[in-house]
Coordinates of N, CA and C in Angstrom, one line a residue:
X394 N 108.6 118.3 95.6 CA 108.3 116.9 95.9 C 109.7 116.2 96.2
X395 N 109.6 115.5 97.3 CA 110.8 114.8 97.6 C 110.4 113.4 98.3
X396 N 111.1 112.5 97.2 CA 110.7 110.5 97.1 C 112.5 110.2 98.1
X397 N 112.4 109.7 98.9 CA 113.4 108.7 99.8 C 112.9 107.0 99.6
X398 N 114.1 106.7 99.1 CA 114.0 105.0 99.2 C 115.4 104.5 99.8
X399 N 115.0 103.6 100.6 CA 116.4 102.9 101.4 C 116.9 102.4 100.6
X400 N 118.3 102.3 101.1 CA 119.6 101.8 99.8 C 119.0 100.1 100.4
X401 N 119.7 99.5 99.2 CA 119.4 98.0 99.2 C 120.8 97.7 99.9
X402 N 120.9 96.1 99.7 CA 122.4 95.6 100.3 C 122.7 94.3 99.6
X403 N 123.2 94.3 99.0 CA 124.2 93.0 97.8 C 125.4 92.7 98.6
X404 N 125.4 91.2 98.2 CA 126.9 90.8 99.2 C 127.8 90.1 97.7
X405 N 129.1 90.4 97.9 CA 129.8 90.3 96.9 C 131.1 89.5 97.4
X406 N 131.0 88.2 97.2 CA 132.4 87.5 97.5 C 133.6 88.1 97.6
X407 N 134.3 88.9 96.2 CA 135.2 89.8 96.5 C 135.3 91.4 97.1
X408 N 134.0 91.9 97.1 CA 133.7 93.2 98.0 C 132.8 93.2 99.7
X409 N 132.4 92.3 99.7 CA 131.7 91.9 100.7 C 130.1 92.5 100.6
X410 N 129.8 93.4 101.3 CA 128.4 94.2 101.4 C 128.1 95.7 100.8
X411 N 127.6 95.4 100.0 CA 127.7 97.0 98.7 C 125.8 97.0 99.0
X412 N 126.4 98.7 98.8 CA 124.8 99.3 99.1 C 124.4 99.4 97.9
X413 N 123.3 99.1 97.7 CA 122.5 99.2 96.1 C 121.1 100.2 96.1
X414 N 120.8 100.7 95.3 CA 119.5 101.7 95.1 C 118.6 101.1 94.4
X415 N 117.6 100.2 94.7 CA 116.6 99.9 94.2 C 115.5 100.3 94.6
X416 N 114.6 100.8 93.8 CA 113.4 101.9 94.2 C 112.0 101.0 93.4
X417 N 110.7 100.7 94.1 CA 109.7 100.5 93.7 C 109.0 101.6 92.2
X418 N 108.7 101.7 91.2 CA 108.0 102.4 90.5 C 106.9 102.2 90.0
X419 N 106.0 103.1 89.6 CA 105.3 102.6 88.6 C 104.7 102.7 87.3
X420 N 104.8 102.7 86.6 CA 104.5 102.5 85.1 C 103.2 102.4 85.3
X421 N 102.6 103.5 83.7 CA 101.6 103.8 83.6 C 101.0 103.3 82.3
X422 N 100.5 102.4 82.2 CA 99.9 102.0 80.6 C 98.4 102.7 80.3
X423 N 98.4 102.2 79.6 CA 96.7 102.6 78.7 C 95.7 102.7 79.6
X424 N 95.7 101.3 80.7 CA 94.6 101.2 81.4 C 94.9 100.2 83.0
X425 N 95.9 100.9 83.0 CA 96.5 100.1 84.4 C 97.9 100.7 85.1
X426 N 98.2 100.8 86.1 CA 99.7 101.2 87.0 C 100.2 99.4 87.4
X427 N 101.4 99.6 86.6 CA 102.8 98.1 87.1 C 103.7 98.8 87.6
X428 N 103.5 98.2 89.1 CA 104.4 98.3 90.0 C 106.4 97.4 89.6
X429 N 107.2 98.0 89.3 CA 108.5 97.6 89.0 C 109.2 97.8 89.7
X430 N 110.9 97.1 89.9 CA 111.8 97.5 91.0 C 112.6 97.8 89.9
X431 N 113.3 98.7 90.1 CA 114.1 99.3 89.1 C 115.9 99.4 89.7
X432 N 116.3 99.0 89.2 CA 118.2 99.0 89.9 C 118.7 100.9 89.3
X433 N 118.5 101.7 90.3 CA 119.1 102.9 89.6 C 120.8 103.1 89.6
X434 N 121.1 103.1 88.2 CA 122.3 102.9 87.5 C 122.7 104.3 86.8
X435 N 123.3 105.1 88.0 CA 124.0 106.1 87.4 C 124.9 106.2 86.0
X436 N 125.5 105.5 85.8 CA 126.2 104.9 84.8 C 125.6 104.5 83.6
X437 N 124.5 104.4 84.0 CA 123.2 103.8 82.8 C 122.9 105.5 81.8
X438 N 123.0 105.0 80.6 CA 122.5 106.5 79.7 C 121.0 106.3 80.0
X439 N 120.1 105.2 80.2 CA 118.2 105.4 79.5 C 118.2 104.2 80.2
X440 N 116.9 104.0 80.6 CA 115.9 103.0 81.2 C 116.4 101.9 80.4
X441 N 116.1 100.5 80.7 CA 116.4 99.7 80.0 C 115.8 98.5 80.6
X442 N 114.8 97.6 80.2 CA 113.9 96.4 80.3 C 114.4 95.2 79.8
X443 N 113.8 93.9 80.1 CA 114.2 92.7 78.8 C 113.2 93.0 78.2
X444 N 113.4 92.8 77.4 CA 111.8 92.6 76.0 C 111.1 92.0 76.5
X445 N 110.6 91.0 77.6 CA 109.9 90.3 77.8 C 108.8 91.7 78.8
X446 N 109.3 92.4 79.4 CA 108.4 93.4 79.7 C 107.5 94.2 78.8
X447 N 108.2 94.3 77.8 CA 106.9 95.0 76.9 C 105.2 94.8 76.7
X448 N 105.4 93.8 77.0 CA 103.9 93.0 76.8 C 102.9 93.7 78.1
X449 N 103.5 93.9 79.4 CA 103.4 93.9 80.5 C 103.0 95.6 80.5
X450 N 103.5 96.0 79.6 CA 103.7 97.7 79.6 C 102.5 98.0 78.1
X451 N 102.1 96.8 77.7 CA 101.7 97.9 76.9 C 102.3 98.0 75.3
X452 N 103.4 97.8 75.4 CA 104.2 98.3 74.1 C 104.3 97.4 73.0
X453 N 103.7 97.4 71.9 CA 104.8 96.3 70.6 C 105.6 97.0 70.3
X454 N 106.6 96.2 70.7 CA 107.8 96.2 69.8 C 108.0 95.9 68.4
X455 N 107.3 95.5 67.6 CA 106.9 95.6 66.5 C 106.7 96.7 65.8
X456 N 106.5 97.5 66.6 CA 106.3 99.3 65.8 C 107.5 100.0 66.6
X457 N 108.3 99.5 67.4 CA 109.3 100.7 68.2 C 110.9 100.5 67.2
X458 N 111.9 101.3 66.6 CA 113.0 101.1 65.9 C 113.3 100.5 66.9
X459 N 114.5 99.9 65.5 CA 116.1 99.0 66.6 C 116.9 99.7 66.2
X460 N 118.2 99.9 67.8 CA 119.2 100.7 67.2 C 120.1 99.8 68.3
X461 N 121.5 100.0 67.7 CA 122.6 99.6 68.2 C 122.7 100.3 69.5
X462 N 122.9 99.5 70.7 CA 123.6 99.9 72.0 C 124.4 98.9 72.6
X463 N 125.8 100.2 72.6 CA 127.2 99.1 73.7 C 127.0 99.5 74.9
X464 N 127.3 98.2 75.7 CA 127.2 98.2 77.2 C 128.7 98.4 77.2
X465 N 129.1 98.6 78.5 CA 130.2 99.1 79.6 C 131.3 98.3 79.2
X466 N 130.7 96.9 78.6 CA 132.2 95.6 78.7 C 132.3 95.6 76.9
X467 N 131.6 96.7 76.1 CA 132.0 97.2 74.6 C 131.1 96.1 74.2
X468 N 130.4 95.3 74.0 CA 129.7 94.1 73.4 C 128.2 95.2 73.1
X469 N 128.1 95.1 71.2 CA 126.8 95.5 71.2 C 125.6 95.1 71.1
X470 N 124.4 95.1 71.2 CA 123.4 94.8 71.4 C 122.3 95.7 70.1
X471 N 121.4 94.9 69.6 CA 120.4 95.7 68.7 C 118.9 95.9 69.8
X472 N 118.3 97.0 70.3 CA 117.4 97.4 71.0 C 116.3 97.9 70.6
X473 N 114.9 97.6 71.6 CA 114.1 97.8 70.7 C 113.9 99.8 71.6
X474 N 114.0 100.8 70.6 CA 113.4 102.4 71.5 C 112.2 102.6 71.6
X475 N 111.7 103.0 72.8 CA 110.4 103.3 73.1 C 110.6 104.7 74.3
X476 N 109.2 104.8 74.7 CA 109.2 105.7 76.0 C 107.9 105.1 77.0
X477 N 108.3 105.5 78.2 CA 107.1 105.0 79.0 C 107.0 105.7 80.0
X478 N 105.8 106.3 80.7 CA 105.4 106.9 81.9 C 105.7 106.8 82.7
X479 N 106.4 107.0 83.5 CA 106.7 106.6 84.9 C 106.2 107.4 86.1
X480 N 106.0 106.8 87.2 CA 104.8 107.9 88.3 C 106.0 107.8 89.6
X481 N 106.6 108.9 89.7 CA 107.1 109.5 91.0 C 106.1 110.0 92.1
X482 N 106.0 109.2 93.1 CA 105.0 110.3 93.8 C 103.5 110.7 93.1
X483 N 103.4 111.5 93.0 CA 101.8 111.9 91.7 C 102.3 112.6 90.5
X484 N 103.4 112.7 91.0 CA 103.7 113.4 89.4 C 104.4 112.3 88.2
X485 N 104.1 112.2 86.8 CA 103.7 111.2 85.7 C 104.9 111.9 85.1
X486 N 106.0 111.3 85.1 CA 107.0 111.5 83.5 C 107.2 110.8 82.2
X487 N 107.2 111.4 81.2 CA 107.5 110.4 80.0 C 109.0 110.6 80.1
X488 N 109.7 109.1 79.9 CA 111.0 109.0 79.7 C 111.4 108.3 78.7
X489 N 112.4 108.5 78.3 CA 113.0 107.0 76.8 C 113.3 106.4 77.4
X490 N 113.5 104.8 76.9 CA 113.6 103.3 77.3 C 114.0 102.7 76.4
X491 N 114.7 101.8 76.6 CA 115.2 100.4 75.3 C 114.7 99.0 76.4
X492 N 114.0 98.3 75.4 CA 113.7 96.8 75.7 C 115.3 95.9 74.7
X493 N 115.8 95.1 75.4 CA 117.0 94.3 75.5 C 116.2 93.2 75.1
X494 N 116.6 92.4 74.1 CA 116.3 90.6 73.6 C 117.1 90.2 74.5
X495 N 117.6 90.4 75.4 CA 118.9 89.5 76.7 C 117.8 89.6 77.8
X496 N 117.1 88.5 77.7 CA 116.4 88.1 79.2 C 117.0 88.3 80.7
X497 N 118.4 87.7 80.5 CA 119.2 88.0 82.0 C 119.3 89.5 82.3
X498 N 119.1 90.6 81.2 CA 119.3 92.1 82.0 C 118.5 92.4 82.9
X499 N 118.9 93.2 84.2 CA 117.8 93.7 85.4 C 116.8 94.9 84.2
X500 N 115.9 95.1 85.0 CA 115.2 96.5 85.1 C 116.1 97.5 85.8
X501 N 116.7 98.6 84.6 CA 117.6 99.7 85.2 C 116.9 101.0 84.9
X502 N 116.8 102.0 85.8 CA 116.2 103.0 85.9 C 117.6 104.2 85.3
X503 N 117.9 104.3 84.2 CA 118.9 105.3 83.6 C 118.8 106.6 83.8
X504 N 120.1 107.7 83.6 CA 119.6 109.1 83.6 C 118.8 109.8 82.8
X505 N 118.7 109.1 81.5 CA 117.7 110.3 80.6 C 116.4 110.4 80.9
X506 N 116.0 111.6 81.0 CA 115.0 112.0 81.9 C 114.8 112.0 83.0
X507 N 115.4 111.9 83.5 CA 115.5 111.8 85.5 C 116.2 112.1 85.8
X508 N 118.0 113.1 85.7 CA 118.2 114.0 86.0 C 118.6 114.9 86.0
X509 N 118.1 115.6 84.8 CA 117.4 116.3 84.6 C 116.6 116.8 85.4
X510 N 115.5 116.2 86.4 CA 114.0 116.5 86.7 C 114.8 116.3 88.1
X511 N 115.5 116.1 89.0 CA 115.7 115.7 90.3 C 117.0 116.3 90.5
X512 N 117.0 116.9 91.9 CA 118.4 116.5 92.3 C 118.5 115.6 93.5
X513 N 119.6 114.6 92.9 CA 119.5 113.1 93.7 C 120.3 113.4 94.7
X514 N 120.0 113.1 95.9 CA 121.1 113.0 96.9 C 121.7 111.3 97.6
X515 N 122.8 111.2 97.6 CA 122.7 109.8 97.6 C 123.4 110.2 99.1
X516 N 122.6 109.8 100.5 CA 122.8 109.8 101.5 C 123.5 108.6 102.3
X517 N 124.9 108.9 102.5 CA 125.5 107.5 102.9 C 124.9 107.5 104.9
X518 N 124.9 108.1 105.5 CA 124.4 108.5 106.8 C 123.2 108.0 107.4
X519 N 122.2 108.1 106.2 CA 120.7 107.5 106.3 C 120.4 106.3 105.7
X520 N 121.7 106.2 104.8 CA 121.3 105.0 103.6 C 120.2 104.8 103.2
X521 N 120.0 106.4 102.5 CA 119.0 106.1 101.7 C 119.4 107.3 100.4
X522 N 118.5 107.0 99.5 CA 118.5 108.0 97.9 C 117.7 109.1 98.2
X523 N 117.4 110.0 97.6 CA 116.5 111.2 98.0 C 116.7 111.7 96.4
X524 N 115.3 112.1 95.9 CA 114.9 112.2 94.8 C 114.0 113.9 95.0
X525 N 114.6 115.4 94.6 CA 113.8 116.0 94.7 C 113.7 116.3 93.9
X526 N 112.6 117.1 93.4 CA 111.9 118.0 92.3 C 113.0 119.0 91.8
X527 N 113.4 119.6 90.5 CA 114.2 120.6 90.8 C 112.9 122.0 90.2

């Protein structure tokens, strides 16, 4: 199986025009597929939502632990752990995920569990991401 999505484009006052990877997904609950845009964040250890998505997915957070996570600029955060489905193509992965009480974080699509399962080719030529099965 091999998923291609076009690189995005962010304009940056001090960088000017940076390619970004944002990929449509979809999340599988109980009794429904949510289509999400997910910012894929190499740099990212695990998926990562605002809390306000849980509802959306399915999840209480009421039953998932909290555990301490530092972001990149060292400031920690208490998170709620979960896991959630995600649908590449037809094929369904369970991945880990933290829901974030910081409303301003994007929807980031992290490495655990994804690659592992892929080898990503990040195509500057086509500007686009390529996601294969390994």
């Amino acid at each position: 199986m091999k998923l291609k999505f076009p690189y995005g484009i962010s304009n940056s006052p001090s960088f000017g025009v940076i390619h970004t990877v944002f990929l449509w997904l979809y999340i599988e609950s109980s009794n429904s597929s949510i289509p999400l845009s997910f910012l894929f964040d190499t740099g990212a250890d695990v998926t990562s939502f605002p809390a306000s998505v849980a509802g959306k997915l399915e999840i209480d957070l009421d039953k998932c632990p909290q555990e301490p996570m530092t972001g990149y600029e060292g400031t920690t955060v208490l998170v709620y752990r979960s896991q959630i489905k995600v649908r590449f193509n037809k094929k369904i992965f369970q991945i880990p995920c933290v829901f974030n009480p910081n409303e301003e974080v994007p929807i980031i699509l992290g490495r655990a569990g994804i690659i592992d399962r892929f080898n990503i080719l990040l195509d500057g030529k086509n500007k686009e991401i390529v996601f294969e099965e390994i």
